[in-house]
CSV table of C-alpha atoms in Angstrom, one decimal:
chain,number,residue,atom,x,y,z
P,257,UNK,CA,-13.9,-19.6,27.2
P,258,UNK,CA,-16.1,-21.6,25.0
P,259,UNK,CA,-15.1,-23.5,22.7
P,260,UNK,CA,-16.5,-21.8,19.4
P,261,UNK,CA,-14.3,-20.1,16.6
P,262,UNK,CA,-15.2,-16.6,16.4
P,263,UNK,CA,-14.8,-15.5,12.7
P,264,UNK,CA,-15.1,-11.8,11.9
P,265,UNK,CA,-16.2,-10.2,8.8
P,266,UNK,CA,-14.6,-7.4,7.2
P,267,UNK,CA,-12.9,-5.1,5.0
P,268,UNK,CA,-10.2,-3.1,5.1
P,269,UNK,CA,-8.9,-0.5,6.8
P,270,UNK,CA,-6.9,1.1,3.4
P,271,UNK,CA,-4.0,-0.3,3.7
P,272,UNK,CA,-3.3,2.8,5.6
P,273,UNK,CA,-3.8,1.2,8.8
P,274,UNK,CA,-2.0,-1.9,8.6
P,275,UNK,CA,1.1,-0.1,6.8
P,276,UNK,CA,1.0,3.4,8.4
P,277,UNK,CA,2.2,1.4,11.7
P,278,UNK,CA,5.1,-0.2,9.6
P,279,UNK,CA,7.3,3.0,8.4
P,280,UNK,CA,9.7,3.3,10.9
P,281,UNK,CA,12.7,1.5,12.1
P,282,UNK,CA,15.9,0.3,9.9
P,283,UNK,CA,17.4,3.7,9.1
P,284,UNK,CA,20.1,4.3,11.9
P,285,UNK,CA,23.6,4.4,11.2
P,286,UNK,CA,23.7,6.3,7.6
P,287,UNK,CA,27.0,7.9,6.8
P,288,UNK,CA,26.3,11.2,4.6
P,289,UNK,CA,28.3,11.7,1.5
P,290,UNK,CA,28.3,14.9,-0.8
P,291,UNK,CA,28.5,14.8,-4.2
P,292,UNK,CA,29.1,17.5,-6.7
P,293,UNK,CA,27.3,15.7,-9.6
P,294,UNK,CA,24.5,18.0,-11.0
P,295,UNK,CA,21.0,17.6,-10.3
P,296,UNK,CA,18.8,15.5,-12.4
P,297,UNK,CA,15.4,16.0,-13.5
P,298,UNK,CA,13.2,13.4,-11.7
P,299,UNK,CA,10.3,13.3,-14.6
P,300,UNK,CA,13.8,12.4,-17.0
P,301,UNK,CA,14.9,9.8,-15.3
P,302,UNK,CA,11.8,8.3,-14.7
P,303,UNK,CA,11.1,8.0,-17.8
P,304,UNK,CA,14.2,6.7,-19.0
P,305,UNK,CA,13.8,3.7,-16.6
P,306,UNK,CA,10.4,2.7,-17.4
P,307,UNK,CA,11.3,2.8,-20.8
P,308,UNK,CA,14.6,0.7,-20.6
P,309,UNK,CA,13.3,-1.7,-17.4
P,310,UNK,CA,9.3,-1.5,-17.6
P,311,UNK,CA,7.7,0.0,-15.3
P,312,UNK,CA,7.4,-2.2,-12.1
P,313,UNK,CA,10.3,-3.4,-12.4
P,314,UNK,CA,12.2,0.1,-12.4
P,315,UNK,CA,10.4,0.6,-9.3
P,316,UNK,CA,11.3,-2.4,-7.5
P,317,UNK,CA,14.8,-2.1,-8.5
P,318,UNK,CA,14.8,1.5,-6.7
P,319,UNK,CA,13.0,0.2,-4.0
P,320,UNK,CA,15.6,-2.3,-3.8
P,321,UNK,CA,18.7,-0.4,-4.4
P,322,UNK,CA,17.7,1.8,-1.6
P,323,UNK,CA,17.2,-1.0,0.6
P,324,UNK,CA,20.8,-2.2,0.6
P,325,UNK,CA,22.2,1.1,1.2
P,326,UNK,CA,22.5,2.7,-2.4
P,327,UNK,CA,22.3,6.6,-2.2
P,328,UNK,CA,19.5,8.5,-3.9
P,329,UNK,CA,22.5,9.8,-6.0
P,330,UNK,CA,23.7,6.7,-6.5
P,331,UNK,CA,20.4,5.6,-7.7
P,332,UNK,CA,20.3,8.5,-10.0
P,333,UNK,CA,23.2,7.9,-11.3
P,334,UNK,CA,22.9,4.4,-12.1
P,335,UNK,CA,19.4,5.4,-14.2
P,336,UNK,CA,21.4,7.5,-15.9
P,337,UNK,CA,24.2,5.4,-17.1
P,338,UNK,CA,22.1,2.4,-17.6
P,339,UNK,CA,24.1,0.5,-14.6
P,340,UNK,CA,20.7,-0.4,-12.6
P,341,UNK,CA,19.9,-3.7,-12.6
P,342,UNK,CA,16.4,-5.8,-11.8
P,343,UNK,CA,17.7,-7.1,-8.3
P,344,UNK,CA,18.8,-4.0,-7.2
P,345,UNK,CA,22.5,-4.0,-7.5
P,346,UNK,CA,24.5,-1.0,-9.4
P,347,UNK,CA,27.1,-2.6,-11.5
P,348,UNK,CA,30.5,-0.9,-10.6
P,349,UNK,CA,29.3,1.2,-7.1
P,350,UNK,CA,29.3,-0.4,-3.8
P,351,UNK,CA,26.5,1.2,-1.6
P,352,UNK,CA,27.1,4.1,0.0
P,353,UNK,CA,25.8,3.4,3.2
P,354,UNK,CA,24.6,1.4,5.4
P,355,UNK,CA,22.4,-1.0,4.3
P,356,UNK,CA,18.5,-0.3,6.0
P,357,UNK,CA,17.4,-4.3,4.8
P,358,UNK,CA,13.9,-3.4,6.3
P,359,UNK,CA,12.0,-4.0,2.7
P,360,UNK,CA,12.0,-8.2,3.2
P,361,UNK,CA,10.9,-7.7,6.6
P,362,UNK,CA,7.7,-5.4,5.2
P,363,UNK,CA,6.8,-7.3,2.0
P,364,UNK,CA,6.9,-10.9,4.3
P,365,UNK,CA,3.2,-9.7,5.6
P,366,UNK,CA,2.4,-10.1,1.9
P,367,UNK,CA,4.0,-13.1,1.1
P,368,UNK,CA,3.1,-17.0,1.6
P,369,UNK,CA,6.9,-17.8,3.1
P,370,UNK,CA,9.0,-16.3,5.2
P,371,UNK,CA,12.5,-14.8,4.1
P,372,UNK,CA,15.6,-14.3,4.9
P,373,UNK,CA,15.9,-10.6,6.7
P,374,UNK,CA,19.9,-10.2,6.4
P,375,UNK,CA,20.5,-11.9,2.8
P,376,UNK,CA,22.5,-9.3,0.8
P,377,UNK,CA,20.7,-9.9,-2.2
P,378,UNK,CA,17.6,-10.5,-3.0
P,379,UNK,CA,16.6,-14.1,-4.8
P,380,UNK,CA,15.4,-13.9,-8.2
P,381,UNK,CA,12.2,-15.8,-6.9
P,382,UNK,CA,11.8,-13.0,-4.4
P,383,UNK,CA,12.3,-10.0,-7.5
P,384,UNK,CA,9.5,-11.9,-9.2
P,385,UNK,CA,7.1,-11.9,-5.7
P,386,UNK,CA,8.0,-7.8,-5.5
P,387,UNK,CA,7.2,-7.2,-9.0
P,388,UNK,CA,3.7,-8.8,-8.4
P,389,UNK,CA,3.0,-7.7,-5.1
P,390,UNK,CA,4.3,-4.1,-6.0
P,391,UNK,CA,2.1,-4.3,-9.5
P,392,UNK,CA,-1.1,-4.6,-7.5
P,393,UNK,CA,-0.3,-1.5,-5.2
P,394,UNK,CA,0.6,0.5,-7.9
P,395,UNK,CA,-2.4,-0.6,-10.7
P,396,UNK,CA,-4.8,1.2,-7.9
P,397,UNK,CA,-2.6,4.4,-7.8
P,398,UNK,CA,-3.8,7.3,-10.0
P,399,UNK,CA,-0.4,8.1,-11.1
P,400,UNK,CA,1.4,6.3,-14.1
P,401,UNK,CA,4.1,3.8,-13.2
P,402,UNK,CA,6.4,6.3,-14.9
P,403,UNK,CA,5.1,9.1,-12.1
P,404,UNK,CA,4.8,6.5,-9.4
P,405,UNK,CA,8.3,6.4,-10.0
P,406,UNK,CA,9.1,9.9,-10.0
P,407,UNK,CA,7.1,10.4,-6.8
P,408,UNK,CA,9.3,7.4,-5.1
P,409,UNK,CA,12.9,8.9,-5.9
P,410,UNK,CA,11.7,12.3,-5.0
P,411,UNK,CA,10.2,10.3,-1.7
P,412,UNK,CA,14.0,9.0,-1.6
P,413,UNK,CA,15.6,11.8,-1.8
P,414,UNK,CA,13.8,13.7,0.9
P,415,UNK,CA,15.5,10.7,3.0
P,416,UNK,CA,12.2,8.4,3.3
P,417,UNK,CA,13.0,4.4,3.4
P,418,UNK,CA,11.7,1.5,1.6
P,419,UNK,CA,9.2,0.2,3.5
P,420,UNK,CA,8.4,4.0,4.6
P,421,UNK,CA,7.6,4.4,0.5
P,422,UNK,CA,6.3,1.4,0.2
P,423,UNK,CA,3.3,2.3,2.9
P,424,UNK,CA,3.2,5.0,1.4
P,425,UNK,CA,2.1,3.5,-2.0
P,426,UNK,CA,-0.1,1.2,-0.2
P,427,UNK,CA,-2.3,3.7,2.2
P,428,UNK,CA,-1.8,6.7,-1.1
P,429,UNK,CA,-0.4,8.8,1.3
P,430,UNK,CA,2.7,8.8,-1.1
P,431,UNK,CA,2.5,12.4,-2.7
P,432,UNK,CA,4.2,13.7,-6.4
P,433,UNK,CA,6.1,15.7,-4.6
P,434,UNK,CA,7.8,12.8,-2.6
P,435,UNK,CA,6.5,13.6,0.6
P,436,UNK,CA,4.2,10.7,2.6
P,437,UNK,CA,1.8,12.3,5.3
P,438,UNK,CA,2.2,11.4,8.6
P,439,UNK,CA,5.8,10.1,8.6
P,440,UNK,CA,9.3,11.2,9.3
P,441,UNK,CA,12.2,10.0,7.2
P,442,UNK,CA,14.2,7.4,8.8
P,443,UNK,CA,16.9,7.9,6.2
P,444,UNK,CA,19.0,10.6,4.9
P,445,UNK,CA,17.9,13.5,2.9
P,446,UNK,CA,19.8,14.2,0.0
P,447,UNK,CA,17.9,17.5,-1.6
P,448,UNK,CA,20.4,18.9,-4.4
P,449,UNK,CA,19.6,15.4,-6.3
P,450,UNK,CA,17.2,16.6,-8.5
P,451,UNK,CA,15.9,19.9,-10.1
P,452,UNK,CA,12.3,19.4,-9.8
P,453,UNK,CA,9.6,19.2,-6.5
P,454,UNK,CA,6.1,17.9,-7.7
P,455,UNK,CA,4.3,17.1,-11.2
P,456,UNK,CA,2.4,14.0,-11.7
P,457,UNK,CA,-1.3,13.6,-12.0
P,458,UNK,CA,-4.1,13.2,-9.4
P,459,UNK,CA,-7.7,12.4,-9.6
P,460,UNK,CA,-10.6,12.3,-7.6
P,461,UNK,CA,-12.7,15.1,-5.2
P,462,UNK,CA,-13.9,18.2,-6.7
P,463,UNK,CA,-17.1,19.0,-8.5
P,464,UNK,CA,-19.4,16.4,-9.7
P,465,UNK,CA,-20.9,18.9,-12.4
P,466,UNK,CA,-19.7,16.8,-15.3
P,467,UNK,CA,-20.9,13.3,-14.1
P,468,UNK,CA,-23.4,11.8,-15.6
P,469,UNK,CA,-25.5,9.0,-13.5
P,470,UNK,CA,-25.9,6.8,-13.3
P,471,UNK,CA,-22.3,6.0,-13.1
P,472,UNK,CA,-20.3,2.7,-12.4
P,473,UNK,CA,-16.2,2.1,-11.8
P,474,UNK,CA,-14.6,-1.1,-11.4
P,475,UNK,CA,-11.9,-2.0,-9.6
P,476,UNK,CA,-10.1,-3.3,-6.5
P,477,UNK,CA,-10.0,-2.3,-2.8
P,478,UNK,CA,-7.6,-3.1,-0.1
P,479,UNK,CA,-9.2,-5.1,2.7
P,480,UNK,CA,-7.7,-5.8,5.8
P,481,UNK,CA,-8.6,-6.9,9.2
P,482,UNK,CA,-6.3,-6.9,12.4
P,483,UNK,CA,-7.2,-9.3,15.1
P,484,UNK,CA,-5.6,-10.2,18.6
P,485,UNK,CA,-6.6,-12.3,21.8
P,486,UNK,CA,-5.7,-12.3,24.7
P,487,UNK,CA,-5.5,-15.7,26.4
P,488,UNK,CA,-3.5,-18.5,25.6
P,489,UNK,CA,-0.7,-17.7,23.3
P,490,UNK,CA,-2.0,-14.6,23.2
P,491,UNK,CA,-1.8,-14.9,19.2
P,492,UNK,CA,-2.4,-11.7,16.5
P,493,UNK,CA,-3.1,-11.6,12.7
P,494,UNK,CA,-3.3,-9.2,9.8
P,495,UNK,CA,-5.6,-10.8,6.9
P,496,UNK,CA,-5.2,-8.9,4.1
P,497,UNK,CA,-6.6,-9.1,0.5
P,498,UNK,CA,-7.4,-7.4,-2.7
P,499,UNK,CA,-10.5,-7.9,-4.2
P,500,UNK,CA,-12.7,-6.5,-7.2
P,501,UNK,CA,-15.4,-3.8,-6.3
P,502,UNK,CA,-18.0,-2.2,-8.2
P,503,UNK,CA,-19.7,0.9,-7.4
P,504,UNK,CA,-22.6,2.8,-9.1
P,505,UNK,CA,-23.9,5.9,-8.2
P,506,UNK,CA,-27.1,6.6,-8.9
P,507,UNK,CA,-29.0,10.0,-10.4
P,508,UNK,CA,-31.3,10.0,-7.3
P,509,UNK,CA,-28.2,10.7,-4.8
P,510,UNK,CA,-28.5,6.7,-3.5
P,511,UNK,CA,-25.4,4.7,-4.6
P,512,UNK,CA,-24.7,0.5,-4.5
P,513,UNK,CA,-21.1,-1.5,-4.2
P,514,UNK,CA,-20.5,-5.1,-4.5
P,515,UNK,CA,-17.6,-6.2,-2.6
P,516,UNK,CA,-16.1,-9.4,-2.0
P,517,UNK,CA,-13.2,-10.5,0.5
P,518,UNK,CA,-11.2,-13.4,0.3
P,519,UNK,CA,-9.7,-13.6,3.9
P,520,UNK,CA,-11.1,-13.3,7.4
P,521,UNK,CA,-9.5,-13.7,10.6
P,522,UNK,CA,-10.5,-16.2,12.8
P,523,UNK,CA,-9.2,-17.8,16.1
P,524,UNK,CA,-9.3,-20.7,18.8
P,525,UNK,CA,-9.6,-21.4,22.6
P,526,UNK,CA,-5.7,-22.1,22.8
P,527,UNK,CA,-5.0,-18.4,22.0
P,528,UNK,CA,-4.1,-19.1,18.5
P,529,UNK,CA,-5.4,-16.4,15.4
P,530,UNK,CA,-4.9,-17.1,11.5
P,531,UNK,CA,-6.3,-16.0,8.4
P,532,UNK,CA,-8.8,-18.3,6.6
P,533,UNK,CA,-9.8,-17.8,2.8
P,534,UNK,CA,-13.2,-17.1,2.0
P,535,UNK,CA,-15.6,-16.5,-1.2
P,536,UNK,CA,-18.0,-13.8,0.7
P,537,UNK,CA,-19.6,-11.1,-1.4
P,538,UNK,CA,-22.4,-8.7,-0.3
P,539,UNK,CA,-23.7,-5.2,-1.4
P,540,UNK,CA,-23.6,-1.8,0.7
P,541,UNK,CA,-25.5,1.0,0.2
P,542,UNK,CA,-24.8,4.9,1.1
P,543,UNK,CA,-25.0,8.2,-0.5
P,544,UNK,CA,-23.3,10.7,-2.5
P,545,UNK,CA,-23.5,14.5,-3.7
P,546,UNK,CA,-21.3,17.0,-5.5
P,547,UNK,CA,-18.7,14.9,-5.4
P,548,UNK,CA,-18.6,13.3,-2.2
P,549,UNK,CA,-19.9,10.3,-1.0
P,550,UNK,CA,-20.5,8.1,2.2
P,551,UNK,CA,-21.0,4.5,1.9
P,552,UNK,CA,-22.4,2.4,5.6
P,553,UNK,CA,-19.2,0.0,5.9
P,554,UNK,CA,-17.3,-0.5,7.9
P,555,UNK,CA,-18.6,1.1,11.7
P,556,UNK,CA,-17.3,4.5,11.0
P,557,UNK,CA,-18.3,4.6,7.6
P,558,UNK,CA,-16.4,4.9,3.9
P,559,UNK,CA,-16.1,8.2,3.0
P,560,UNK,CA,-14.4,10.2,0.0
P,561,UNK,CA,-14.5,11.7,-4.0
P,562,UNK,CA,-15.5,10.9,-7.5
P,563,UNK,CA,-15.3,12.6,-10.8
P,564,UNK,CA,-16.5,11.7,-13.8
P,565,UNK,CA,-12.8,9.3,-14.6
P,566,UNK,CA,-12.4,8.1,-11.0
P,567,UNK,CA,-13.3,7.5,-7.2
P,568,UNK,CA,-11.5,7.0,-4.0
P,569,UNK,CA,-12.6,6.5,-0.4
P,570,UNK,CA,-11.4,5.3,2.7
P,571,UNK,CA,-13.0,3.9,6.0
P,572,UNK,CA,-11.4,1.8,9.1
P,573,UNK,CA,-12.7,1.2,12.7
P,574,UNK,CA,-11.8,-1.1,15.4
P,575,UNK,CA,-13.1,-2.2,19.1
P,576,UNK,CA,-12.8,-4.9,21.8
P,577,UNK,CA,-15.2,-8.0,22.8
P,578,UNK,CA,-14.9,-8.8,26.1
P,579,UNK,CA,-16.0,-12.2,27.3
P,580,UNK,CA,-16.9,-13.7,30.6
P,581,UNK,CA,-13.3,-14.1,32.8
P,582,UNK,CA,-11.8,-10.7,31.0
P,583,UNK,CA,-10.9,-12.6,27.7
P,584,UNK,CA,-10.7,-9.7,25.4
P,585,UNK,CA,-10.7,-9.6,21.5
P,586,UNK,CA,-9.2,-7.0,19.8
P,587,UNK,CA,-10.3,-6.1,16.0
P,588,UNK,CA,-9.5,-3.6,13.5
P,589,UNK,CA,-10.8,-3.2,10.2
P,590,UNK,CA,-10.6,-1.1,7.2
P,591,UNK,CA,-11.5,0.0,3.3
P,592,UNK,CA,-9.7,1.7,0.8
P,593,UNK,CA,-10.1,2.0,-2.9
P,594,UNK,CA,-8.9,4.4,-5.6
P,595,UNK,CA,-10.4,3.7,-9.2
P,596,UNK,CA,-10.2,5.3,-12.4
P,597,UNK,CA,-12.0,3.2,-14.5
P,598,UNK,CA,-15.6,4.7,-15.2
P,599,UNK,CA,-18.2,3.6,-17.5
């Protein structure tokens, strides 16, 4: 090998790619329970939390609740009566089952120190890194924070985990109905929980008749970047960031974005990989029409919708370098974005 640092530009393969691989595990070993409580409206208690808690907090205090074992019923319940607090505990209910505890585990990736996996409850230093880390995932939904949280206890109720909802948030393959594409619940369903099975708001795709270019929305994009070798220590790391974008579309079909990325994997002769920050910015180019639009990064392109109030794309490739005495580097990379800021 020589003895040059290979460092790899990128951007991010939505979220999707990084998280989509991180849904499963943690939900063995769930008792069931019935209840005969009636059902509650989801869009109710939704907004009752947001209203009494804030937003993100309400959401990361569901998120948490389920991840020490708290049945969606519970959870309900506890929204009801005003009994669910910031860190995730119900005052007055032990949870009902088994606790998954695979949400510290997930949000480590995002987080600059490691924590404690089997900790019953969560520090109020760690609340605080959730409620950021969870803010930014949720600022580039299209749904509300009141109907990001009505799409997460319907997700909860059809039995889908923490870190399975989380993902879900992350790659917006989290739908209103509580359904995430391409995964399985790993926990237990619990159906007659509330009345309701979709609502919320979308945006993005269909006609571009009422756009008027050019156009411009600014917002931020998920990079990431997966990198492994395979000498040495045989080390691996996901870089991942969240960065401002701007993207205008033009009235002759052309379109421009400036992008920037603030971390970049990068590794050494002993096997070892890390993530680096970095100040890069650069500008794509592509195309777009009736809606659609393709922009040339990364290999197999950015591709998605825009109206007039929002856009959202998504692009992610990956391949192998091979180097003289079969040292092979492995690479992923990725782009995702959904904005609803126009002007």
């Amino acid at each position: 090998m020589s003895a040059n640092r290979f460092s790899a530009v990128f951007i991010s393969c939505a979220v999707v790619t990084l998280l989509a691989s991180c849904g499963g595990g943690g939900g063995g070993g769930y008792s069931t329970t019935s209840s005969t409580s009636s059902s509650y409206s989801a869009d109710t208690l939704a907004t009752t939390a947001v209203n009494s808690m804030g937003g993100t907090k309400a959401i990361v205090a569901a998120l948490i609740a389920n991840d020490h074992g708290y049945s969606t019923r519970q959870l309900a319940d506890a929204i009801s009566a005003g009994t669910l607090q910031a860190n995730g505990d119900i005052s007055g209910a032990d949870p009902a089952r088994s606790a998954p505890n695979v949400l510290r585990g997930y949000m480590a990736q995002y987080m600059s120190r490691s924590l404690s996996a089997t900790a019953k409850h969560f520090t109020d230093s760690e609340v605080a890194a959730l409620h950021t880390i969870v803010g930014i995932f949720v600022a580039v939904e299209t749904r509300s924070e009141k109907d990001e949280l009505k799409a997460i206890m319907m997700s909860m109720g059809s039995g889908f985990i923490a870190d399975q909802i989380v993902a879900g948030i992350v790659g917006h393959t989290l739908k209103d109905s509580g359904q995430i594409t391409g995964q399985t619940p790993n926990g237990v369903a619990e159906t007659d929980v509330f009345t309701e099975t979709g609502g919320g708001s979308t945006s993005g795709g269909g006609s571009s008749s009422n756009v008027s270019f050019p156009i411009t929305y600014r917002g931020y994009a998920n990079n990431t970047q997966r990198l492994s070798v395979s000498w040495g220590s045989a080390g691996s790391a996901t870089c991942q960031s969240y960065d401002p974008v701007e993207i205008t579309l033009n009235a002759d079909g052309t379109l421009s974005v400036n992008y920037s990325y603030s971390k970049y994997a990068t590794w050494n002769d002993a096997g070892t990989v890390w993530c680096e920050n970095s100040t890069t910015s650069s500008v794509l180019t592509g195309t777009h029409s009736n809606g659609q639009f393709s922009i040339n990064y990364p290999c197999d392109k950015t591709t998605g919708t825009y109206t007039s109030t929002g856009i959202q794309g998504t692009g992610s490739c990956e391949w192998t370098d091979s180097y003289a005495g079969g040292y092979l580097v492995r690479q992923s990379l990725g782009y995702s974005f959904n904005i609803t800021t126009a002007q």
